[in-house]
Short mmCIF file of C-alpha atoms in Angstrom, two decimals:
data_model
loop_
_atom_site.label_atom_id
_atom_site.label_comp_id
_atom_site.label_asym_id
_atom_site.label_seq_id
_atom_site.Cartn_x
_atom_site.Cartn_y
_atom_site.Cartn_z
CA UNK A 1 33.86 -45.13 14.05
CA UNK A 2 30.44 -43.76 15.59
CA UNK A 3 30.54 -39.92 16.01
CA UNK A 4 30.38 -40.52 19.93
CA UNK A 5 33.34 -42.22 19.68
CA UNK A 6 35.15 -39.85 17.85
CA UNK A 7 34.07 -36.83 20.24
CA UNK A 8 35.34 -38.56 22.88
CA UNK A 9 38.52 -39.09 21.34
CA UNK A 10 38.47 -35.65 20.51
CA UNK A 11 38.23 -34.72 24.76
CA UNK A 12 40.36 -37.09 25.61
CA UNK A 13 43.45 -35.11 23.09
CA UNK A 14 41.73 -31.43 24.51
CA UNK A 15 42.55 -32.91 28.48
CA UNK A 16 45.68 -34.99 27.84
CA UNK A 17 46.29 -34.32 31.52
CA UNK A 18 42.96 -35.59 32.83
CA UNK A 19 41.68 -38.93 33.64
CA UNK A 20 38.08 -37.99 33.94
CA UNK A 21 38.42 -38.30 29.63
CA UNK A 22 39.79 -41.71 29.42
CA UNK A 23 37.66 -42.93 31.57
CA UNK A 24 34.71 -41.92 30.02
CA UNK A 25 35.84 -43.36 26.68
CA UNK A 26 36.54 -46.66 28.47
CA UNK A 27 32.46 -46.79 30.39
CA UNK A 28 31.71 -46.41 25.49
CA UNK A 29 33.92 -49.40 25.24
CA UNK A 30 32.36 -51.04 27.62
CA UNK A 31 28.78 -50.89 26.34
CA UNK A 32 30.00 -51.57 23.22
CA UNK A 33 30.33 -54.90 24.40
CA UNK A 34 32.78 -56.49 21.94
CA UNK A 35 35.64 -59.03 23.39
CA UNK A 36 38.56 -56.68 22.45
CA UNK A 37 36.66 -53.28 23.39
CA UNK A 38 35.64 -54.87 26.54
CA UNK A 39 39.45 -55.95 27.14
CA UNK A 40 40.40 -52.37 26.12
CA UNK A 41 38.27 -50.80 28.53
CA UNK A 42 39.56 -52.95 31.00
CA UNK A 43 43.43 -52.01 30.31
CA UNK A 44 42.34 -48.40 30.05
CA UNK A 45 41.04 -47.93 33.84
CA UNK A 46 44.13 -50.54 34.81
CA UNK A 47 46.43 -47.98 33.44
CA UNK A 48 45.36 -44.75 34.58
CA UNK A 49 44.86 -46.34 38.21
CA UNK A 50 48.74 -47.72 37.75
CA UNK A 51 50.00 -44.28 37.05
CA UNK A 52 48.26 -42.86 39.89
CA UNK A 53 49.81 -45.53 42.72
CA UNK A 54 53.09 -45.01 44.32
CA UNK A 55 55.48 -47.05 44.01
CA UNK A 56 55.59 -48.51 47.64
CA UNK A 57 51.47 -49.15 46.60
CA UNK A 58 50.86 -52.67 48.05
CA UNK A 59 48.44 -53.41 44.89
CA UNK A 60 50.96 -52.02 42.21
CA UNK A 61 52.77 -55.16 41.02
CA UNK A 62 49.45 -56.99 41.00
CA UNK A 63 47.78 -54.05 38.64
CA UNK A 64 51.53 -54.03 36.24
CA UNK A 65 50.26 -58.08 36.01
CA UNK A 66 46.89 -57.24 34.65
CA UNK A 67 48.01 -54.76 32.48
CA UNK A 68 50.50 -56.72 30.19
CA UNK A 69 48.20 -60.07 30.71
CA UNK A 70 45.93 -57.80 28.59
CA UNK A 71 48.51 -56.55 26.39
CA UNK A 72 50.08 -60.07 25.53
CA UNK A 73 46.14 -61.29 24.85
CA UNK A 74 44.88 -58.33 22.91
CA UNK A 75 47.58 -55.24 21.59
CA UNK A 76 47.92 -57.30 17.88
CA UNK A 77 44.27 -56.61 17.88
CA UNK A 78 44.60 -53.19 19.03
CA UNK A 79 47.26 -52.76 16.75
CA UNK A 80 44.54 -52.90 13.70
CA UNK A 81 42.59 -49.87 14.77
CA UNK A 82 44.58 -47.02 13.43
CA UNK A 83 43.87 -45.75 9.89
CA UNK A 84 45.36 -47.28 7.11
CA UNK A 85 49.21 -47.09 6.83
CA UNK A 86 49.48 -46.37 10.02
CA UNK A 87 50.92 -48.85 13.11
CA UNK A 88 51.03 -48.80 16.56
CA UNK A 89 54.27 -49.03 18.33
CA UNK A 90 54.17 -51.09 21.17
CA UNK A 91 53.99 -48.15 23.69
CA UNK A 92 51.00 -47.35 25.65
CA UNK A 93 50.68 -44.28 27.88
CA UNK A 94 47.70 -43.80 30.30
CA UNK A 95 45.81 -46.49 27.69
CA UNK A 96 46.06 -44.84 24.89
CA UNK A 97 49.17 -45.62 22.09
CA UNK A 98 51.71 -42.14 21.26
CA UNK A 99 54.09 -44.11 19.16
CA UNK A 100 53.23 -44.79 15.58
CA UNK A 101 54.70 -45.47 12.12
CA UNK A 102 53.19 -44.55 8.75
CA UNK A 103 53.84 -45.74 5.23
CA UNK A 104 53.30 -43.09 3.27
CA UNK A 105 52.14 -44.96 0.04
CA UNK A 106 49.29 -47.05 1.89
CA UNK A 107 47.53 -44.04 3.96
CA UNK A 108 44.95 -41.50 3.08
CA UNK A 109 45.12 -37.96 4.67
CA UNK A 110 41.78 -38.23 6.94
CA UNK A 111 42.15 -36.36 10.18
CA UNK A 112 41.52 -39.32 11.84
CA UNK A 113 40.31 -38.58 15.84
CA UNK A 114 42.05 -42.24 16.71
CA UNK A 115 45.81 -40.31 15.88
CA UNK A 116 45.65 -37.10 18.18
CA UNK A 117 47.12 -38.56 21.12
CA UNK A 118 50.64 -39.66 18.51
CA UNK A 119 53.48 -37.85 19.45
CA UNK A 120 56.12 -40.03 18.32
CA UNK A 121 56.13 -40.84 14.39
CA UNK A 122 58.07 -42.99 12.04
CA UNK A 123 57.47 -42.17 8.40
CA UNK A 124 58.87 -44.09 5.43
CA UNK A 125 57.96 -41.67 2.45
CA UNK A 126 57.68 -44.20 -0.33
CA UNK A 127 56.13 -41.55 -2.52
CA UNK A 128 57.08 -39.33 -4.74
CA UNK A 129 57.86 -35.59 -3.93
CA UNK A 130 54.87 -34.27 -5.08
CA UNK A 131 52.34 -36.95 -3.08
CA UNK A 132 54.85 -36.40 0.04
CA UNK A 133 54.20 -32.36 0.56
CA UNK A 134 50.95 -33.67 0.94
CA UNK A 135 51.55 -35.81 2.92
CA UNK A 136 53.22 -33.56 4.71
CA UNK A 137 50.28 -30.94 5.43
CA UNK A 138 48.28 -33.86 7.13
CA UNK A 139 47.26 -32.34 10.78
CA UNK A 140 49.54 -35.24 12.26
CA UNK A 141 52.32 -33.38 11.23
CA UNK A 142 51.77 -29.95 13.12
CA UNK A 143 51.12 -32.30 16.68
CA UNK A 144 53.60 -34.58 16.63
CA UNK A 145 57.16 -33.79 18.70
CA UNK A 146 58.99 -36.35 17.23
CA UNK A 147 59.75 -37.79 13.47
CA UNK A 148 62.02 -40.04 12.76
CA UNK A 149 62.28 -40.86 8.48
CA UNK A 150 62.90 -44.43 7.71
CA UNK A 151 63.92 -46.38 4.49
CA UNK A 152 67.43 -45.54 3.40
CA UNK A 153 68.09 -43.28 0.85
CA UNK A 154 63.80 -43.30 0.06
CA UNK A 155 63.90 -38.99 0.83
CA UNK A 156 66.64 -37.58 -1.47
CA UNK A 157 66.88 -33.93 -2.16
CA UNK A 158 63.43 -33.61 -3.86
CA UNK A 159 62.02 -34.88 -0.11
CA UNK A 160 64.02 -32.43 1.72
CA UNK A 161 62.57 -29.98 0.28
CA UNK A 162 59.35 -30.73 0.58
CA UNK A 163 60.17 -31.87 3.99
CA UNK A 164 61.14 -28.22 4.35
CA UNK A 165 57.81 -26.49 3.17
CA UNK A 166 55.96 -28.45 6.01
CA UNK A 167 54.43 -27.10 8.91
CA UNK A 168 55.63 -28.67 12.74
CA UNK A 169 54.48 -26.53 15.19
CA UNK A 170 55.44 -28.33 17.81
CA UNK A 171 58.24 -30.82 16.53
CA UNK A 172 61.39 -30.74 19.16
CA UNK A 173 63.26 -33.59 17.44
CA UNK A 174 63.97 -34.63 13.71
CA UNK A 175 65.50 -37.53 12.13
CA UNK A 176 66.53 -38.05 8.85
CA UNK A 177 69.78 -40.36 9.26
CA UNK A 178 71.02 -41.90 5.91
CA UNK A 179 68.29 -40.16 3.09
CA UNK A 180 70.55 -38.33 1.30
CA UNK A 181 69.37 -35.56 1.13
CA UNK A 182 72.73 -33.79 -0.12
CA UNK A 183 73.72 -30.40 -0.04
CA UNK A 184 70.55 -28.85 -1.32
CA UNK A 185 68.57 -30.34 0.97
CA UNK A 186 70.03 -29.43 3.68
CA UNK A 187 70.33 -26.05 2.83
CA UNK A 188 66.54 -26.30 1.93
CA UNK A 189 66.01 -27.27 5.83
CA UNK A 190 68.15 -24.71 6.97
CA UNK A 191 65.93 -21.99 5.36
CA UNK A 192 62.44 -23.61 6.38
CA UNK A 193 59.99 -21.40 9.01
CA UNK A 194 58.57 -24.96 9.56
CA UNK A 195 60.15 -25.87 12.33
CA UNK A 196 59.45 -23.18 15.11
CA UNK A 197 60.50 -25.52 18.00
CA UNK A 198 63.03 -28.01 16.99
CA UNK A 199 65.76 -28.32 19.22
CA UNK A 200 67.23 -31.52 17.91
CA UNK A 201 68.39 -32.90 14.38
CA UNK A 202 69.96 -36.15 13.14
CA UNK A 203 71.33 -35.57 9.79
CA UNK A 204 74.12 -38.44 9.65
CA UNK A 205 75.00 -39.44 6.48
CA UNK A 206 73.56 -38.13 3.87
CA UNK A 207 76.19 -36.96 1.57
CA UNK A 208 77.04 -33.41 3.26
CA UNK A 209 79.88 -31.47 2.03
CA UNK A 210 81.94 -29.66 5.09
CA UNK A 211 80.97 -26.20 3.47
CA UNK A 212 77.43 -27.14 3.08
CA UNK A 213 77.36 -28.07 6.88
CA UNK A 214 79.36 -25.17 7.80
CA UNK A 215 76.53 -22.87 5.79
CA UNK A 216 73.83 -24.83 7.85
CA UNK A 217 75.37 -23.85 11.06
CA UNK A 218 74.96 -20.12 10.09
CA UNK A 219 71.17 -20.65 8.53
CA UNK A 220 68.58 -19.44 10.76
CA UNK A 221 67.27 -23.25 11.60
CA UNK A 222 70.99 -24.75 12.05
CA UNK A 223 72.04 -21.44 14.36
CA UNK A 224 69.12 -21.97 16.89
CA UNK A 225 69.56 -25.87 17.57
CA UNK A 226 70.75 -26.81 20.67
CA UNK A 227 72.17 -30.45 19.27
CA UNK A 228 73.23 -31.85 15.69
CA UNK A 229 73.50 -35.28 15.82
CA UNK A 230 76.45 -37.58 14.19
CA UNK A 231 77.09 -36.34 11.05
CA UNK A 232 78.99 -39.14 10.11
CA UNK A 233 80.41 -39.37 6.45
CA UNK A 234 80.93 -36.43 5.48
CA UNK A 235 82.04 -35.44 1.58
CA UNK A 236 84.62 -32.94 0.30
#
């Protein structure tokens, strides 16, 4: 990545709102002049000019066309541009992905320009504790506002925790269904300042006692939630 490109990607996560941005990047691609950056131009402008028609626009259906002609040629392509361990979810918003998942064992921790614009992130933390609190304090972390941990059982207690000395500024909704994280954890959770705007938390099975959840309820993350999701099994 040219450091052009990566200042552009850089105004493009500074304006989210703006179009003037992405189009910008797309006139780089362009002159770049390879097949797929051509093509990726191309599905850029056709996407910001869809989300700008109404719906009654006589030119809308024919512009939806182009835009998944391009996808179905060219988004397993696309999909190879993020950073190691990282994939793109098939997802696309103004032209630009916001849906990714990360293996924690096969990434590095650059602050990579190409991930600013993620806001949804799956994470399978394949690591040990230790390499995943690093992980952790990646700046992907404190932008995202929504993580969802996959792999059953792959977080335990010792992930919790450092799950729980994170950083997620602006995180709204966690998920960390069947990692059994136990008792501690949870209680480790309960006590983090991480999490200064979650709202939402899916802790289902993971080997809760009733007490422990009751004591989660009253901890100062647990009291200001406005939903706890399924808590399914829950142990005596």
């Amino acid at each position: 990545m040219t450091d052009t490109e990566a200042a552009l990607l850089r105004a493009i996560a500074a304006q989210p709102d703006e179009d003037t941005p992405r189009l910008i990047y797309a006139d780089y691609l362009d002159e770049a002049g390879a097949p797929a950056q051509v093509a990726r131009a191309e599905f850029i402008r056709l996407s910001v000019q869809l989300e700008r028609m109404k719906a009654s626009h006589p030119d809308r259906d024919d512009t939806r066309q182009r835009v998944s002609r391009l996808l179905y040629r060219w988004d397993v392509v696309w999909q190879t541009e993020l950073p190691p361990g990282f994939t793109r979810l098939a997802f696309y918003r103004r032209g630009f992905p916001y849906r990714a998942a990360l293996t924690a064992s096969l990434a590095d921790g650059a602050d990579d320009p190409r991930l600013l614009l993620i806001e949804y992130l799956e994470l399978t933390p394949d690591v040990t504790s230790r390499r995943l609190a690093t992980v952790l304090k990646w700046p992907i972390f404190g932008r995202v506002t929504e993580l969802v941990v996959r792999g059953r059982g792959l977080l335990c207690e010792s992930g919790a925790a450092a799950l729980a000395g994170g950083t997620f500024q602006k995180l709204v909704r966690l998920g960390i269904p069947g990692q059994q994280i136990g008792d501690r954890g949870l209680a480790a959770l309960g006590t983090s300042p991480g999490f200064p705007r979650l709202r939402e938390l899916d802790v289902s099975y993971n080997g809760v006692s009733v007490a422990a959840r009751q004591a989660f309820g009253r901890s100062p993350l647990g009291a200001r939630l406005k939903r706890v999701l399924d808590w399914g099994e829950v142990t005596q």
